[in-house]
XYZ file of C-alpha atoms in Angstrom:
421
model
C 75.452 58.581 99.617
C 78.207 59.127 102.858
C 81.624 58.241 99.847
C 79.963 60.998 97.356
C 79.575 63.007 100.558
C 83.439 62.727 101.574
C 84.559 63.382 97.974
C 82.401 66.862 98.316
C 83.887 67.975 101.072
C 87.430 67.319 100.191
C 86.736 69.098 96.777
C 85.132 72.178 99.383
C 88.558 72.460 101.546
C 90.259 72.058 98.021
C 88.351 74.920 96.655
C 89.204 77.144 99.253
C 92.474 75.506 100.133
C 93.852 76.507 96.300
C 91.703 79.267 96.587
C 93.265 81.931 99.179
C 96.571 80.889 97.588
C 95.699 82.499 94.408
C 93.623 84.942 95.986
C 96.954 85.613 98.161
C 98.940 86.009 95.035
C 97.116 88.215 93.564
C 96.758 90.434 96.195
C 100.448 90.395 97.078
C 101.488 90.855 93.153
C 99.008 93.633 92.438
C 100.829 95.045 95.543
C 97.619 96.067 97.212
C 98.849 96.721 100.388
C 101.029 100.041 98.766
C 97.306 100.822 95.773
C 95.807 101.504 99.712
C 98.456 103.337 100.647
C 99.165 105.744 98.655
C 94.437 105.690 97.862
C 94.956 106.651 102.215
C 97.232 109.725 101.707
C 95.341 111.105 98.448
C 91.946 110.358 100.375
C 93.219 112.591 103.739
C 94.820 115.037 100.827
C 90.983 115.242 98.882
C 88.117 114.795 101.843
C 87.761 117.880 102.481
C 86.732 118.446 98.112
C 85.381 114.814 98.559
C 83.197 115.644 101.763
C 82.090 119.352 100.082
C 81.277 118.051 96.510
C 79.658 115.088 97.863
C 76.983 116.422 100.822
C 76.656 119.499 99.003
C 75.401 117.961 95.717
C 73.186 116.155 98.849
C 71.855 119.313 100.128
C 70.495 120.792 96.788
C 67.671 117.658 96.465
C 64.233 118.625 97.622
C 64.240 116.000 99.810
C 67.746 115.181 101.612
C 67.290 119.640 102.814
C 68.509 120.364 106.415
C 69.544 116.860 106.729
C 72.617 116.691 105.169
C 74.294 117.512 109.243
C 72.650 114.374 110.589
C 73.725 111.807 107.759
C 77.371 113.498 108.122
C 77.224 112.467 111.764
C 75.397 109.332 111.191
C 78.793 108.458 108.930
C 81.173 109.586 111.103
C 79.316 107.470 114.212
C 78.941 104.848 112.455
C 81.513 104.360 109.794
C 84.632 106.006 111.817
C 85.418 104.537 115.244
C 85.782 106.152 118.245
C 87.479 109.490 117.262
C 84.764 110.136 114.627
C 83.464 112.729 116.361
C 86.265 115.047 116.805
C 87.312 114.020 112.917
C 84.009 114.963 111.887
C 84.317 118.739 114.099
C 87.265 119.842 112.406
C 86.297 118.706 108.436
C 82.709 120.579 108.791
C 85.055 123.677 109.936
C 87.234 123.011 106.625
C 84.360 122.081 104.434
C 82.040 125.415 105.935
C 84.975 127.798 104.428
C 86.152 125.991 101.733
C 82.147 126.763 100.517
C 83.028 130.127 100.596
C 85.300 130.263 98.060
C 84.997 131.473 94.490
C 83.644 129.808 91.609
C 87.502 129.981 90.489
C 87.942 127.668 94.312
C 85.255 126.079 94.215
C 85.982 123.833 90.452
C 89.836 123.332 91.561
C 88.036 121.714 95.522
C 85.995 119.779 92.323
C 89.118 119.234 90.442
C 90.256 117.503 93.521
C 87.438 115.153 93.946
C 87.839 113.707 90.795
C 91.188 113.544 90.761
C 90.660 110.893 93.924
C 88.122 108.890 92.405
C 90.329 108.687 88.644
C 92.755 107.341 91.477
C 90.560 104.582 92.811
C 89.378 104.048 89.242
C 93.292 103.357 88.776
C 94.188 101.371 91.396
C 90.631 99.252 89.953
C 91.326 98.785 87.140
C 94.828 97.152 87.901
C 93.061 94.757 90.049
C 90.847 93.605 86.935
C 94.228 93.369 84.462
C 92.694 96.311 82.415
C 94.609 99.021 80.128
C 92.126 100.131 78.112
C 90.214 103.099 79.864
C 86.626 104.334 78.920
C 85.939 108.085 77.207
C 85.917 111.049 79.746
C 82.285 110.995 79.457
C 81.767 108.631 80.335
C 84.236 107.455 83.482
C 83.158 111.553 84.277
C 79.775 110.126 84.857
C 80.846 106.792 87.207
C 82.747 109.280 89.207
C 79.742 111.583 89.942
C 77.356 108.131 90.437
C 80.265 107.107 93.286
C 80.486 111.067 94.310
C 76.952 111.480 95.346
C 76.269 107.908 96.311
C 77.769 107.034 99.662
C 75.087 110.201 101.120
C 72.410 108.585 99.448
C 72.712 105.816 100.149
C 72.433 106.877 103.844
C 69.532 109.156 102.855
C 67.325 106.686 101.655
C 68.489 103.591 104.035
C 67.695 106.250 107.211
C 64.227 107.724 106.249
C 63.486 104.591 104.608
C 64.177 103.170 108.219
C 62.404 105.905 109.780
C 59.231 105.299 107.572
C 58.940 101.807 107.682
C 59.248 101.722 111.391
C 56.797 104.268 111.890
C 53.648 101.924 110.447
C 51.284 101.702 112.613
C 52.042 98.053 112.551
C 55.700 97.761 112.749
C 55.037 100.142 115.522
C 52.519 97.760 117.429
C 55.281 95.104 117.535
C 58.203 97.228 117.911
C 56.951 98.295 121.294
C 57.731 94.806 122.442
C 60.577 92.912 121.019
C 63.154 96.816 119.963
C 62.987 96.014 115.509
C 64.178 99.395 115.952
C 67.479 99.674 118.099
C 67.574 95.909 116.323
C 67.424 97.525 112.587
C 69.709 100.368 112.573
C 71.788 98.176 114.680
C 72.726 96.629 111.261
C 71.581 99.363 108.874
C 75.376 100.526 108.312
C 76.717 96.763 107.583
C 74.095 96.720 104.945
C 73.950 100.604 103.872
C 77.842 99.672 103.643
C 77.808 96.300 101.345
C 75.419 97.927 99.286
C 78.150 100.402 98.642
C 81.020 98.103 98.050
C 78.583 96.041 95.853
C 78.290 98.918 93.850
C 82.060 99.415 93.289
C 83.054 96.824 92.566
C 80.424 96.179 89.569
C 80.709 100.535 88.159
C 83.864 100.456 88.914
C 86.095 98.212 86.503
C 86.125 98.593 83.019
C 84.580 95.698 82.447
C 81.341 92.811 82.935
C 81.803 91.894 86.698
C 79.589 89.324 87.612
C 77.141 90.757 90.129
C 76.869 88.093 92.712
C 80.932 87.741 92.407
C 80.727 91.503 93.613
C 78.016 90.716 96.400
C 80.618 87.853 97.480
C 83.443 90.375 97.447
C 80.922 93.343 99.191
C 79.420 91.280 101.602
C 82.808 90.138 103.317
C 84.506 93.651 102.604
C 81.782 95.381 104.884
C 82.532 92.607 107.420
C 85.984 92.614 107.587
C 85.404 96.797 107.817
C 82.751 96.142 111.177
C 85.928 93.390 112.458
C 88.258 96.699 111.458
C 86.136 98.903 112.857
C 85.728 96.870 115.935
C 89.223 96.424 117.200
C 90.537 99.986 116.046
C 87.859 101.135 118.712
C 89.749 99.010 121.262
C 93.262 99.592 119.975
C 92.453 104.325 120.052
C 90.664 103.333 123.895
C 93.540 101.695 125.338
C 97.021 102.947 123.898
C 97.435 106.236 124.332
C 100.936 106.585 123.185
C 99.962 108.806 120.119
C 98.830 111.194 122.017
C 101.615 111.786 124.211
C 103.379 112.133 121.377
C 101.063 113.981 119.062
C 98.774 115.815 121.768
C 96.019 117.747 120.395
C 97.019 116.483 116.954
C 97.051 112.808 117.257
C 94.094 112.293 115.913
C 96.017 113.227 113.133
C 97.971 109.796 112.335
C 95.117 107.689 114.135
C 92.567 109.180 111.296
C 95.209 108.434 108.668
C 95.707 104.592 110.122
C 92.430 104.316 110.085
C 91.775 105.329 106.087
C 94.905 103.521 105.572
C 92.843 100.342 106.876
C 89.912 101.256 105.397
C 91.694 100.666 102.129
C 92.728 97.683 102.607
C 89.914 96.330 103.219
C 87.363 97.291 100.431
C 90.794 96.504 98.183
C 90.912 93.197 99.786
C 86.979 92.837 99.267
C 88.218 93.844 94.898
C 90.474 91.569 94.556
C 87.746 88.702 96.655
C 84.957 89.792 93.135
C 88.333 89.829 90.901
C 88.909 86.221 92.659
C 85.712 84.430 91.423
C 86.315 85.661 87.926
C 89.234 84.693 87.758
C 90.250 81.661 89.257
C 90.400 78.044 88.019
C 90.697 75.938 90.954
C 91.916 73.319 87.870
C 94.868 75.794 86.751
C 95.616 76.491 90.043
C 96.199 72.346 90.687
C 98.615 71.705 88.205
C 100.726 74.684 89.587
C 100.317 76.282 86.692
C 100.877 80.301 88.633
C 101.910 82.355 85.953
C 100.313 81.207 82.225
C 99.446 83.468 80.044
C 97.192 83.760 77.387
C 98.055 81.615 74.461
C 97.755 82.223 70.589
C 94.599 79.552 70.850
C 92.499 81.757 73.274
C 93.688 84.755 70.825
C 91.801 82.519 68.092
C 88.734 81.725 70.042
C 87.522 85.293 70.914
C 88.012 86.531 67.027
C 85.790 83.062 66.531
C 82.975 83.138 68.789
C 82.547 87.876 68.371
C 82.933 85.947 64.315
C 79.693 84.367 65.094
C 77.565 87.055 67.082
C 78.150 89.432 64.595
C 76.869 86.832 62.018
C 74.268 86.946 64.256
C 73.930 90.948 64.687
C 74.943 91.433 68.299
C 77.783 92.068 70.497
C 79.164 90.368 73.587
C 80.665 90.550 76.152
C 84.089 89.282 77.405
C 81.972 87.260 80.206
C 79.780 85.518 77.491
C 83.263 84.864 75.329
C 84.148 83.463 78.381
C 81.315 80.931 78.503
C 81.729 80.800 75.237
C 84.334 78.390 75.676
C 87.908 80.056 76.231
C 89.605 78.670 78.893
C 91.451 81.027 79.814
C 90.244 83.500 82.818
C 88.124 86.558 83.121
C 91.036 89.057 83.179
C 93.408 87.363 80.556
C 90.023 87.439 78.468
C 90.402 91.277 79.188
C 93.942 91.585 78.364
C 92.679 89.480 75.214
C 90.455 92.379 74.119
C 92.563 95.005 75.073
C 95.412 94.391 72.586
C 92.816 93.337 69.683
C 91.982 96.597 70.309
C 94.448 98.197 69.726
C 95.555 96.659 66.793
C 91.920 97.567 65.368
C 89.724 94.397 65.057
C 87.873 94.998 67.772
C 86.336 97.841 69.410
C 83.815 98.415 72.734
C 79.871 99.812 71.694
C 80.822 101.487 74.717
C 78.226 99.144 77.053
C 80.479 97.068 77.734
C 80.175 94.802 74.693
C 82.686 94.106 72.087
C 82.336 93.500 68.218
C 84.617 93.169 65.426
C 86.179 96.197 63.253
C 87.658 94.929 60.592
C 85.860 91.999 57.705
C 86.991 88.862 58.306
C 87.155 88.849 54.519
C 89.340 90.825 53.777
C 92.122 89.026 56.365
C 94.435 86.115 55.550
C 95.509 83.678 58.534
C 98.924 85.700 57.964
C 97.982 88.908 59.128
C 95.331 86.877 61.596
C 98.974 85.799 62.713
C 101.250 89.035 63.092
C 98.735 90.365 65.057
C 98.919 87.940 67.715
C 101.654 88.242 70.067
C 102.530 84.661 70.858
C 103.920 81.586 69.255
C 101.691 79.368 67.186
C 100.792 75.662 68.840
C 102.382 72.891 68.356
C 101.567 69.182 67.077
C 101.065 67.279 70.332
C 101.425 70.241 72.889
C 99.063 69.079 75.609
C 97.540 72.670 77.057
C 96.500 73.159 74.163
C 94.616 69.986 72.720
C 90.666 70.800 71.174
C 91.345 73.799 72.091
C 91.135 75.195 68.301
C 87.799 74.750 66.025
C 87.827 71.829 64.022
C 89.366 73.757 60.957
C 91.893 75.590 62.861
C 93.228 72.503 64.375
C 93.831 71.189 59.957
C 95.187 74.366 59.483
C 97.403 73.669 61.944
C 98.450 70.256 60.638
C 99.566 70.594 57.118
C 102.271 73.820 58.409
C 103.494 72.170 60.910
C 104.244 69.247 58.353
C 105.216 71.877 56.195
C 107.535 73.131 58.405
C 108.793 69.234 59.246
C 109.999 69.116 55.885
C 111.700 72.735 55.919
C 113.328 71.986 58.898
C 114.122 68.494 58.166
C 118.176 69.157 57.326
C 121.312 68.542 59.618
C 122.130 70.713 61.745
C 125.542 71.105 60.812
C 124.749 72.611 57.160
C 123.072 75.206 58.832
C 126.110 76.047 60.781
C 128.212 75.459 57.997
C 126.481 78.092 56.237
C 126.045 80.698 59.030
C 129.947 80.955 59.033
C 130.836 80.743 55.921
C 128.319 84.160 56.120
C 130.139 85.170 59.224
C 133.481 84.940 57.220
């Protein structure tokens, strides 16, 4: 019993160590800090259009009529540390002026907000190693969902909390335990967790396991709360910005906060991605930069073919669970490659189907479209990775190849010399 517990404890600590190493390597290789900085500047430029679009939509809903200012105040008081009221005053002024623009100006503001969403979309797909993009209609729907999600979450959370706490049974208990204050203090964290989780599910153009997105969302929300607390202490105790910039000090401070927020959000995205991509055995063996292999592509085609025979499609996650040893992001890369050569197609719902008739294609056709060498006999990495039929075909191929290549090397060198002369 004790030995089994020690083994599990050792495995847990090893898993945490190798996962952390894998996570930081991915974050560094994908230039997480650079992505956060580019998103911070884009957010600063698009913030007024973003707020105009988000709260303009919210104000158009009867249930949220005349509560836009309340929600804005709540967001900036709970999600922007220390200087939130100052920033909110500026943004309200800009937003009110923006709402008085002509149709052309409003269209430009809307396009700027959509461009920011496109930047976020590209950043997330870079993290998930996804090259193929959604069609324009699907992208617009996702962007619109993101634009309206934040204020809606806060609005629904505030009204739900007010309703629940106003119930007689709850209000009687609340008088003794202070439930209202406790719940309201947790509401920003809960809202942030839900918002981050939804972002990690919706934005990447691939299947994301919900429990992975939830872990990433909750972790990012915790980091966000710590960052908000630490940044608030920093702003209250460091007066250098006010000395240098005077009344404009809020601009660089707010920019730093936006950057910090994006770093936290990108960290959560990488955690979500790494939970699906991490392979303990591969990382422990030191396979840091392994790529997908010929056998992986064959297995993907094999599984899609089996699904086609049953009239079904498969998500990349289902393909991985079907036995493909490659990490999730490499399966996404395989799908992207097969889509570019017109062997598979996306159904538009996150699943894949074969787009070619396998009866009309030869093994040679398959070899030509896979940019990887055929697996060698005795290759430990590919041992057992191929179905039996393919193993037999490879064995015959290597026997024929060995027979044809079994000539003295000097003979080949002599022919090369004669050709060059």
